[in-house]
Tab-separated table of N, CA and C in Angstrom:
chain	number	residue	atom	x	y	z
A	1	UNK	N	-8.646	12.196	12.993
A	1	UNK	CA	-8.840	11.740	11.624
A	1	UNK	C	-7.554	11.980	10.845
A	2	UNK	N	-7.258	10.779	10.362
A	2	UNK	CA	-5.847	10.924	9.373
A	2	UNK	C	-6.163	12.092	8.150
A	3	UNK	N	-5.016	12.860	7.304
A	3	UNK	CA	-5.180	13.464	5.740
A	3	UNK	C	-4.317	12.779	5.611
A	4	UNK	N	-4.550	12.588	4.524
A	4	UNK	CA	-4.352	12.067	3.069
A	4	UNK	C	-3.504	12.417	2.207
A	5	UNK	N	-2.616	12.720	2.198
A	5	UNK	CA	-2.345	13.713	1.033
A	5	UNK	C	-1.145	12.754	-0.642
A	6	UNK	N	-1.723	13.005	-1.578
A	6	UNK	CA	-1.004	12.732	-2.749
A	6	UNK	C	0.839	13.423	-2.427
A	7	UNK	N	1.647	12.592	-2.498
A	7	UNK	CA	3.039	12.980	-2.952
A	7	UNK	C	4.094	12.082	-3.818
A	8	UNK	N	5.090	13.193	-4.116
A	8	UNK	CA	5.597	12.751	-4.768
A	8	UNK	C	7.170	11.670	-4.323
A	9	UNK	N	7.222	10.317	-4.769
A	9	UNK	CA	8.493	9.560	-3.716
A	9	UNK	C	9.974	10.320	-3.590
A	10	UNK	N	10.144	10.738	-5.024
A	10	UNK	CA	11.421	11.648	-4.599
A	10	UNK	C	11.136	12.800	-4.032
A	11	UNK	N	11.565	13.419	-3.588
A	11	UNK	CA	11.600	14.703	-2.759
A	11	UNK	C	11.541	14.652	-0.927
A	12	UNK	N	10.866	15.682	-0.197
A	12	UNK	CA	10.896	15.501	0.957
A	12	UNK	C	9.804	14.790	1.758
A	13	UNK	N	9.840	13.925	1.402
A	13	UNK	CA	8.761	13.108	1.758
A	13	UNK	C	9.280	11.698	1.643
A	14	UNK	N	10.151	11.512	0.907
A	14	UNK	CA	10.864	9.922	0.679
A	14	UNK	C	11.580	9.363	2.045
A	15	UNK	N	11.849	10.434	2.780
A	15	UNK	CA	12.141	9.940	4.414
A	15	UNK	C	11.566	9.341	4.624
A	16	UNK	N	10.057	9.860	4.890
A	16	UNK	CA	8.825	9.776	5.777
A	16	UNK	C	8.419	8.343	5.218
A	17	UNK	N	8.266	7.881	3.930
A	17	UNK	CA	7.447	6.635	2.835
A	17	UNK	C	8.525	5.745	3.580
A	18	UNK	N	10.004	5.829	3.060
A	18	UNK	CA	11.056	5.019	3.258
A	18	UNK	C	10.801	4.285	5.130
A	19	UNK	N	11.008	5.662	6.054
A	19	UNK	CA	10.982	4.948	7.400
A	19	UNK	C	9.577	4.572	7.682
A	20	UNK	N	8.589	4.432	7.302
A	20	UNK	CA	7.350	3.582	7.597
A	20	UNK	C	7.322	2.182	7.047
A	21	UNK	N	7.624	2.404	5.625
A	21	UNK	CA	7.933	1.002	4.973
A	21	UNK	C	9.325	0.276	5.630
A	22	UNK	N	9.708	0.555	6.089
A	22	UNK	CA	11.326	-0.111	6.806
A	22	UNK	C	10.632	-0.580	7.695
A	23	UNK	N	9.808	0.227	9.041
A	23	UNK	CA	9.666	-0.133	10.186
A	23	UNK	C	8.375	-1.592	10.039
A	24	UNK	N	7.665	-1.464	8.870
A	24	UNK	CA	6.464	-2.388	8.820
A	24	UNK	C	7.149	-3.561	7.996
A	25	UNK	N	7.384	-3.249	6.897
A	25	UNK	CA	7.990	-4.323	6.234
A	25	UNK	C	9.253	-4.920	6.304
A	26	UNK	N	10.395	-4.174	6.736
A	26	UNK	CA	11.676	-4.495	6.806
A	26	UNK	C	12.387	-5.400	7.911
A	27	UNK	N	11.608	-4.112	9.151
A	27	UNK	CA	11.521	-4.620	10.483
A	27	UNK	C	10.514	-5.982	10.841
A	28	UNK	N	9.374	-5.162	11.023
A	28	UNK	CA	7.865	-5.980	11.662
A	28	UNK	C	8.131	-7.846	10.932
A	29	UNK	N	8.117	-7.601	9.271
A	29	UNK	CA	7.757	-9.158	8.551
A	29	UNK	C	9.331	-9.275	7.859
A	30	UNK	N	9.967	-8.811	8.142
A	30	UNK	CA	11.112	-9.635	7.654
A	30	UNK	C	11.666	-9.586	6.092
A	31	UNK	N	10.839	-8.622	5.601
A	31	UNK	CA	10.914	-8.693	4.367
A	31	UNK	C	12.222	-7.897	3.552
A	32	UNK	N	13.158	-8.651	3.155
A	32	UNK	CA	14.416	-7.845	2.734
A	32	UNK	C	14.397	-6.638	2.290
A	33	UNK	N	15.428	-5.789	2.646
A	33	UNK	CA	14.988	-4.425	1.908
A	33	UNK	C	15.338	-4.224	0.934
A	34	UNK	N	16.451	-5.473	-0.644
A	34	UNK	CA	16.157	-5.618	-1.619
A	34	UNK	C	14.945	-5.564	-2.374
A	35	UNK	N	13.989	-6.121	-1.597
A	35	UNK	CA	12.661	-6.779	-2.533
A	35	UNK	C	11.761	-5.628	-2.220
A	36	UNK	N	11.889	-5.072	-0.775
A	36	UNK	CA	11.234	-4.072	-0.771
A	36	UNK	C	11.687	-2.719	-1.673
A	37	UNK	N	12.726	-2.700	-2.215
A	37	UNK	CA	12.734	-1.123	-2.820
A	37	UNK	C	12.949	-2.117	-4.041
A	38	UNK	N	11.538	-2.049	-4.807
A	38	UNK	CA	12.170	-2.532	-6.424
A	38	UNK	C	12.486	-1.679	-7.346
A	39	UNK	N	12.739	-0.293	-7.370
A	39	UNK	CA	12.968	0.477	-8.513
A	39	UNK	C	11.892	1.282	-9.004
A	40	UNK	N	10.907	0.910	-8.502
A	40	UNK	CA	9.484	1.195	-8.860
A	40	UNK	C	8.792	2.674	-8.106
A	41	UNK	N	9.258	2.507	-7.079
A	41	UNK	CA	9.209	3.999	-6.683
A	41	UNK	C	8.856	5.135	-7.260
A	42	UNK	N	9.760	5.616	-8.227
A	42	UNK	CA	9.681	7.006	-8.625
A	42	UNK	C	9.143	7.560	-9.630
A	43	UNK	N	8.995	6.124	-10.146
A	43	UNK	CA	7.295	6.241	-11.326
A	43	UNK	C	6.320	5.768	-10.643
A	44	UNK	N	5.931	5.777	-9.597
A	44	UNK	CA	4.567	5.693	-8.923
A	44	UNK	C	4.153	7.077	-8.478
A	45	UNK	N	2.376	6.419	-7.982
A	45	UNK	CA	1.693	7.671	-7.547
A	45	UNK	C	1.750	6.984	-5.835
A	46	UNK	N	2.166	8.107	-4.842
A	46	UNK	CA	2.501	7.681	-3.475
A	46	UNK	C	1.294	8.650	-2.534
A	47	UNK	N	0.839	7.885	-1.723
A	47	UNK	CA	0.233	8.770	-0.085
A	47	UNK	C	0.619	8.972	0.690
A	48	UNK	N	0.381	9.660	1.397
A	48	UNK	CA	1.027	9.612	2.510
A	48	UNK	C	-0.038	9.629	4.184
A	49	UNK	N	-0.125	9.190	4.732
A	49	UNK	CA	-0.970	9.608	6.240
A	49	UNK	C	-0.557	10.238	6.962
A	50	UNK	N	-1.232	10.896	7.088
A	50	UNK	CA	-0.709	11.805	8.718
A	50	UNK	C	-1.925	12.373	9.753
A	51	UNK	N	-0.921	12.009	10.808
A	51	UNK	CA	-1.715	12.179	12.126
A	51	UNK	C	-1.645	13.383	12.934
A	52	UNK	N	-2.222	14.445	13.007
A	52	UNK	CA	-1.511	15.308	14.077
A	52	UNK	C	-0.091	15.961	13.046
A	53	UNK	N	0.180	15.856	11.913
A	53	UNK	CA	0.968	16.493	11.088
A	53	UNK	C	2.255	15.264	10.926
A	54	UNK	N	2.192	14.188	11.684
A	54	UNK	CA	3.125	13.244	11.414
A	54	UNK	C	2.444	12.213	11.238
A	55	UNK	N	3.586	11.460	9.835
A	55	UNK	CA	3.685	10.900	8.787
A	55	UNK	C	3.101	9.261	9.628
A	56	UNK	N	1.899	8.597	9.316
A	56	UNK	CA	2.020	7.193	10.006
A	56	UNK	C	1.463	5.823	9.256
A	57	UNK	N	1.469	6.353	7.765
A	57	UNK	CA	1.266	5.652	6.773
A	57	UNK	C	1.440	6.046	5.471
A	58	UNK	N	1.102	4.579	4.238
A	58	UNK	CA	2.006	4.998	3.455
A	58	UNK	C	1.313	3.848	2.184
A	59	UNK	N	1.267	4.685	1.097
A	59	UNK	CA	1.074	3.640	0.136
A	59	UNK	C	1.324	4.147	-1.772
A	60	UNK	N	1.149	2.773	-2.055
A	60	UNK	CA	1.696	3.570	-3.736
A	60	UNK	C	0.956	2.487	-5.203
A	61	UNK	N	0.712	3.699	-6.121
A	61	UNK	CA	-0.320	2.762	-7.140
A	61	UNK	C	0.721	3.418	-8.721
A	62	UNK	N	0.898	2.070	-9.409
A	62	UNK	CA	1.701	1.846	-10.313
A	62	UNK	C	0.901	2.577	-11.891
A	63	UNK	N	1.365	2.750	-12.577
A	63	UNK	CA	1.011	3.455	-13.780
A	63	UNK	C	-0.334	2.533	-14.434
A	64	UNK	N	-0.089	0.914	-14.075
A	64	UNK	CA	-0.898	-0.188	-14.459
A	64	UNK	C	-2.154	-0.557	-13.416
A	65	UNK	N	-2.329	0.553	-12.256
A	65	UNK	CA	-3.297	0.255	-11.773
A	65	UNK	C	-3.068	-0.695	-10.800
A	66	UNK	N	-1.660	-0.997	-10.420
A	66	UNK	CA	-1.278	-2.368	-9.510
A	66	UNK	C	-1.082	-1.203	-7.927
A	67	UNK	N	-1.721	-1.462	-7.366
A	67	UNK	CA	-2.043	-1.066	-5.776
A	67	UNK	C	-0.729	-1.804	-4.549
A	68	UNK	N	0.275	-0.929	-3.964
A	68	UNK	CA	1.328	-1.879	-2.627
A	68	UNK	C	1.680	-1.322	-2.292
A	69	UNK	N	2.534	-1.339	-1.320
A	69	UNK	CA	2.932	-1.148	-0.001
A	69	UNK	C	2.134	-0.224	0.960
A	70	UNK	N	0.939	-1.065	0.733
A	70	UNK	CA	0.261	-0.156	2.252
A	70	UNK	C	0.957	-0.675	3.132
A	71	UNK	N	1.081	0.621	4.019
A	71	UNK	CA	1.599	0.282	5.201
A	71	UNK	C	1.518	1.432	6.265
A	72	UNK	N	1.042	0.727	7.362
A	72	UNK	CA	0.580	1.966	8.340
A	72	UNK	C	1.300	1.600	9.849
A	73	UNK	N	2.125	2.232	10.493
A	73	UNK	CA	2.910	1.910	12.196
A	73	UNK	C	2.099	1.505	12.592
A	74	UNK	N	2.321	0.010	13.776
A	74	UNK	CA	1.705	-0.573	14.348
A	74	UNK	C	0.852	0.650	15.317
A	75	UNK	N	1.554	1.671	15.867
A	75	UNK	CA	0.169	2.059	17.302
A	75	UNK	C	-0.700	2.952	16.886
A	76	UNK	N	-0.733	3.216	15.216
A	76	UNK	CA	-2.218	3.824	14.441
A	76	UNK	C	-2.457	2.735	13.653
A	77	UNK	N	-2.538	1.464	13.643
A	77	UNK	CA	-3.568	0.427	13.194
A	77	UNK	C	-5.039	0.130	13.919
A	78	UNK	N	-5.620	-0.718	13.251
A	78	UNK	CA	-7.249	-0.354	13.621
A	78	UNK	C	-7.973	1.103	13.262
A	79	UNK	N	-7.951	1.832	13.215
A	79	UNK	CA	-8.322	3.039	13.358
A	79	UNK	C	-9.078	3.597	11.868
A	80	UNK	N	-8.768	2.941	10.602
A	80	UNK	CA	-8.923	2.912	9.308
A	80	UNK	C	-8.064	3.816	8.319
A	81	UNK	N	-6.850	3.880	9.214
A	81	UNK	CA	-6.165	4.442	7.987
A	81	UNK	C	-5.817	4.070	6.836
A	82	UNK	N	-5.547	2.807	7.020
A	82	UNK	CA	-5.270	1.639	5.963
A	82	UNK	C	-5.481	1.336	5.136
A	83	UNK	N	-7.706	1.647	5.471
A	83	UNK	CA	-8.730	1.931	4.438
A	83	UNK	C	-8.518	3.238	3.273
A	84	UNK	N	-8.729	4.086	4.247
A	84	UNK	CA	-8.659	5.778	3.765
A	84	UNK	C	-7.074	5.737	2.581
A	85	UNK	N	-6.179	4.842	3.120
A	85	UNK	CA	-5.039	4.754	1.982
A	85	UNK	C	-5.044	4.330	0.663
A	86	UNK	N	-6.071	2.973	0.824
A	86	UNK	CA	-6.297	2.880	-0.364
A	86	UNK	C	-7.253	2.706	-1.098
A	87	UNK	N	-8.491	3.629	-0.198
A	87	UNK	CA	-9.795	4.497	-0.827
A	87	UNK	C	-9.076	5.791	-1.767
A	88	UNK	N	-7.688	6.269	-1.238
A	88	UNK	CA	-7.241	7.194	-1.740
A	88	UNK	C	-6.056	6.719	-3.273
A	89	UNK	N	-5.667	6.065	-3.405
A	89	UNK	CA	-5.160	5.388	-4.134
A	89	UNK	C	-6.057	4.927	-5.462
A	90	UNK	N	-7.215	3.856	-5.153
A	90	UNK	CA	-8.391	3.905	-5.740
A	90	UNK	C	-8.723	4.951	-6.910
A	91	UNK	N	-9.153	5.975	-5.870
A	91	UNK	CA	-9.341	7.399	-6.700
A	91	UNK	C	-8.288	7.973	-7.447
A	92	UNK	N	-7.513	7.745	-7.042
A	92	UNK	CA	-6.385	7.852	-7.965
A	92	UNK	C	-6.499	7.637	-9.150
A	93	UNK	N	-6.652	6.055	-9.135
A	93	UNK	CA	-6.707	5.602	-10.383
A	93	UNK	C	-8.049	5.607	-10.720
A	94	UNK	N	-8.783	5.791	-10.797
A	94	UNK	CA	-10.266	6.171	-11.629
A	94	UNK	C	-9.859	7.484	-12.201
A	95	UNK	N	-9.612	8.042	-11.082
A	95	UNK	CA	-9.140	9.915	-12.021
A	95	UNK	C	-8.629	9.784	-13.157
A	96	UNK	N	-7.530	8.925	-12.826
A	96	UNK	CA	-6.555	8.509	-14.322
A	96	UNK	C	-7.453	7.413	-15.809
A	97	UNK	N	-8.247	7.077	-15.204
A	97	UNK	CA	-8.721	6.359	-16.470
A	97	UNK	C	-9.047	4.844	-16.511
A	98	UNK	N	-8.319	4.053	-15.422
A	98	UNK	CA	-8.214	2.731	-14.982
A	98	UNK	C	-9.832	2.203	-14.714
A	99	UNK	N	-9.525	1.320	-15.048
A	99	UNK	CA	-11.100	0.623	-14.856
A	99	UNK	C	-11.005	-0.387	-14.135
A	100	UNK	N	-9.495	-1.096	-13.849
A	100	UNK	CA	-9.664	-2.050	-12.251
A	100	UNK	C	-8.431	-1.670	-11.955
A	101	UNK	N	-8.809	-1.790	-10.339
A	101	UNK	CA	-7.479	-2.033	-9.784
A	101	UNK	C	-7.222	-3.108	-9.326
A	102	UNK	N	-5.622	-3.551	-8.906
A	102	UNK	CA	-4.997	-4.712	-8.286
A	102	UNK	C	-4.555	-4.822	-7.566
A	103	UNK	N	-4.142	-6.164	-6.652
A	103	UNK	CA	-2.527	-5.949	-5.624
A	103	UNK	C	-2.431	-7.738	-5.512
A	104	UNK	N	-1.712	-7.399	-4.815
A	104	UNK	CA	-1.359	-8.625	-3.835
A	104	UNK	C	-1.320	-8.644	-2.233
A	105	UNK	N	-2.117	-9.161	-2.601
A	105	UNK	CA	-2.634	-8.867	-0.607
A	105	UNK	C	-2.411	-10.499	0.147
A	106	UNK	N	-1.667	-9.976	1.118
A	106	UNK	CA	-0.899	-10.893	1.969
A	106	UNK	C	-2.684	-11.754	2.773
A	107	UNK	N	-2.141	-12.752	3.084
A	107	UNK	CA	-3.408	-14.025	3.260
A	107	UNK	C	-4.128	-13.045	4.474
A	108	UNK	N	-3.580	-13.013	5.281
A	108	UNK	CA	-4.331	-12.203	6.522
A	108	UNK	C	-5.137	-11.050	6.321
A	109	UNK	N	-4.617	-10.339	5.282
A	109	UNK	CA	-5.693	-9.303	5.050
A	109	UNK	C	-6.289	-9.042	4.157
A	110	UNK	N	-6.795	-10.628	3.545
A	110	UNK	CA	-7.797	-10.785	2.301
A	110	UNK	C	-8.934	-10.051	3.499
A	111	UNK	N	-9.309	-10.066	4.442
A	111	UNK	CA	-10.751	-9.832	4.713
A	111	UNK	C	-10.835	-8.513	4.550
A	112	UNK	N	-9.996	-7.811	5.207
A	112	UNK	CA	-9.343	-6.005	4.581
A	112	UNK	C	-9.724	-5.703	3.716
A	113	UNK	N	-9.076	-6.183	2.501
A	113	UNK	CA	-9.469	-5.979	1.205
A	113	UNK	C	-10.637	-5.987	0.265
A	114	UNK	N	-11.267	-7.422	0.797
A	114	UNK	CA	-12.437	-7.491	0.619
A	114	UNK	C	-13.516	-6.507	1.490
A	115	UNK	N	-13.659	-6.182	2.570
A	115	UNK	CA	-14.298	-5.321	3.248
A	115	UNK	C	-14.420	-3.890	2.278
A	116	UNK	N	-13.222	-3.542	1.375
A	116	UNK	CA	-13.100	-2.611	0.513
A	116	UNK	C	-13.641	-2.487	-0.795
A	117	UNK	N	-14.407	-3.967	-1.110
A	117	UNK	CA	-14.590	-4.212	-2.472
A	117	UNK	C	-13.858	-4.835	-3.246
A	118	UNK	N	-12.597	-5.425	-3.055
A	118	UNK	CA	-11.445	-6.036	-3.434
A	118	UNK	C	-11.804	-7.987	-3.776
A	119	UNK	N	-11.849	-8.445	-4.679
A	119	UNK	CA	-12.341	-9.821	-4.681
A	119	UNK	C	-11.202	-10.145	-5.263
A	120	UNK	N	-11.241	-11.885	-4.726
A	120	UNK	CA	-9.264	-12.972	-4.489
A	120	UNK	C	-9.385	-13.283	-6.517
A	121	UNK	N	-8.466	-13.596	-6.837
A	121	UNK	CA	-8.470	-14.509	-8.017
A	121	UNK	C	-7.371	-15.125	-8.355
A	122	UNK	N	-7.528	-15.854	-8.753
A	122	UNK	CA	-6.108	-17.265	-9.166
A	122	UNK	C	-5.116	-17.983	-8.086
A	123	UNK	N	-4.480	-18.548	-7.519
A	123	UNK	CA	-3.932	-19.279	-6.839
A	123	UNK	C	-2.780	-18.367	-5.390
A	124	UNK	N	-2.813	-18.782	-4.349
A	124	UNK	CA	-2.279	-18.243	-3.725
A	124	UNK	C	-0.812	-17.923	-4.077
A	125	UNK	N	0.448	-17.453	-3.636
A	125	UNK	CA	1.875	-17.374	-4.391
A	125	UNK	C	2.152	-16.587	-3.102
A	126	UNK	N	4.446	-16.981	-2.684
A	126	UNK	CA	4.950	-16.530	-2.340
A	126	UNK	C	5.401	-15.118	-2.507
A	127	UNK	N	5.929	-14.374	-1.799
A	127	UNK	CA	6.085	-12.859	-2.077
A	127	UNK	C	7.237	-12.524	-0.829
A	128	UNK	N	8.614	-12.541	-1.225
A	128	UNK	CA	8.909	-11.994	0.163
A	128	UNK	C	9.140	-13.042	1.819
A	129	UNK	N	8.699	-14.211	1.231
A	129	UNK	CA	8.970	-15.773	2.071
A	129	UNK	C	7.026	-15.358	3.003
A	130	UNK	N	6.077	-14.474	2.142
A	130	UNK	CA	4.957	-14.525	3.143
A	130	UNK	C	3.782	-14.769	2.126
A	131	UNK	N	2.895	-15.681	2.392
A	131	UNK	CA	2.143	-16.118	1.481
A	131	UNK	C	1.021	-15.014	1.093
A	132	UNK	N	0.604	-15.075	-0.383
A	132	UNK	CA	-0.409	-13.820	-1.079
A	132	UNK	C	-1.410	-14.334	-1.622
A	133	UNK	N	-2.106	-13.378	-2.327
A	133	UNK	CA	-2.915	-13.992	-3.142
A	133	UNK	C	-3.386	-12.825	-4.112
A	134	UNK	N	-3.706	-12.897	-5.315
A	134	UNK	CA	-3.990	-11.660	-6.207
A	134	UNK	C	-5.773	-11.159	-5.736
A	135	UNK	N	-5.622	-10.027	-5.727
A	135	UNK	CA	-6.951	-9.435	-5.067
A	135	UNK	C	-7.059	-8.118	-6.422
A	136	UNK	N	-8.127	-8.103	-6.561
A	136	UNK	CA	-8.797	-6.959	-7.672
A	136	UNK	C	-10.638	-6.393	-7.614
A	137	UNK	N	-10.218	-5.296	-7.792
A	137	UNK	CA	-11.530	-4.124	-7.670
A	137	UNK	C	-11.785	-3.419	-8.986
A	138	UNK	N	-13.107	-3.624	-9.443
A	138	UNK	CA	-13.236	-3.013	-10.811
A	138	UNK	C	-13.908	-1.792	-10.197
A	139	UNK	N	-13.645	-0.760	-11.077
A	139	UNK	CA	-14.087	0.608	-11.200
A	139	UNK	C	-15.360	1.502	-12.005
């Protein structure tokens, strides 16, 4: 069973966020690592997963309740960490006061999302050269 744990992006842990998000997004889909580091980082609230005490996922929820970069290494997918990331995120933001959350969830894992409570709204849109769609969960 993965923990969970709340951290913070700067400090010793920004390795661990940085090389998961490289290896899934940078590597895996191609996604520049301009677009992937927008600045946004270090005013977010970040997770982290871990397996066995190492780091194998990763995610982060914006001051506005906007939910991204889950991201978990391909050979602990399936397993529900993915979920547990941003069941944990979620709570996050309820703790804080938020009454929905958001993201943009890439076309393939609208069913993901939705499986979570997450319902599509407004028109699909590019992100990164990979097609999205806005997904939201009220609280």
């Amino acid at each position: 069973m993965p923990r969970i744990i709340p951290v913070d992006f700067e400090g010793p842990h920004k390795t661990a966020i940085c090389s998961i998000r490289e290896t899934v997004f940078v590597q895996e889909q191609g996604v520049p690592a301009e677009l992937e580091y927008d600045g946004l980082d270090a005013s977010a609230m970040h997770v982290l997963a871990c397996v066995d005490d190492q780091p194998v996922g990763t995610g982060r929820i914006l001051s506005d309740g906007h939910i991204g970069r889950i991201a978990v290494l391909n050979i602990h997918r399936g397993q529900g960490i993915g979920a547990e990331i941003v069941q944990a995120l979620t709570e996050q933001a309820a703790a804080a006061g938020h009454q929905r959350v958001y993201l943009g969830a890439q076309l393939h894992a609208t069913g993901f999302y939705e499986r979570l409570g997450f319902a599509p709204y407004g028109e699909t849109f590019m992100d990164a050269g990979i097609e999205h769609i806005h997904m939201e969960k009220h609280l």
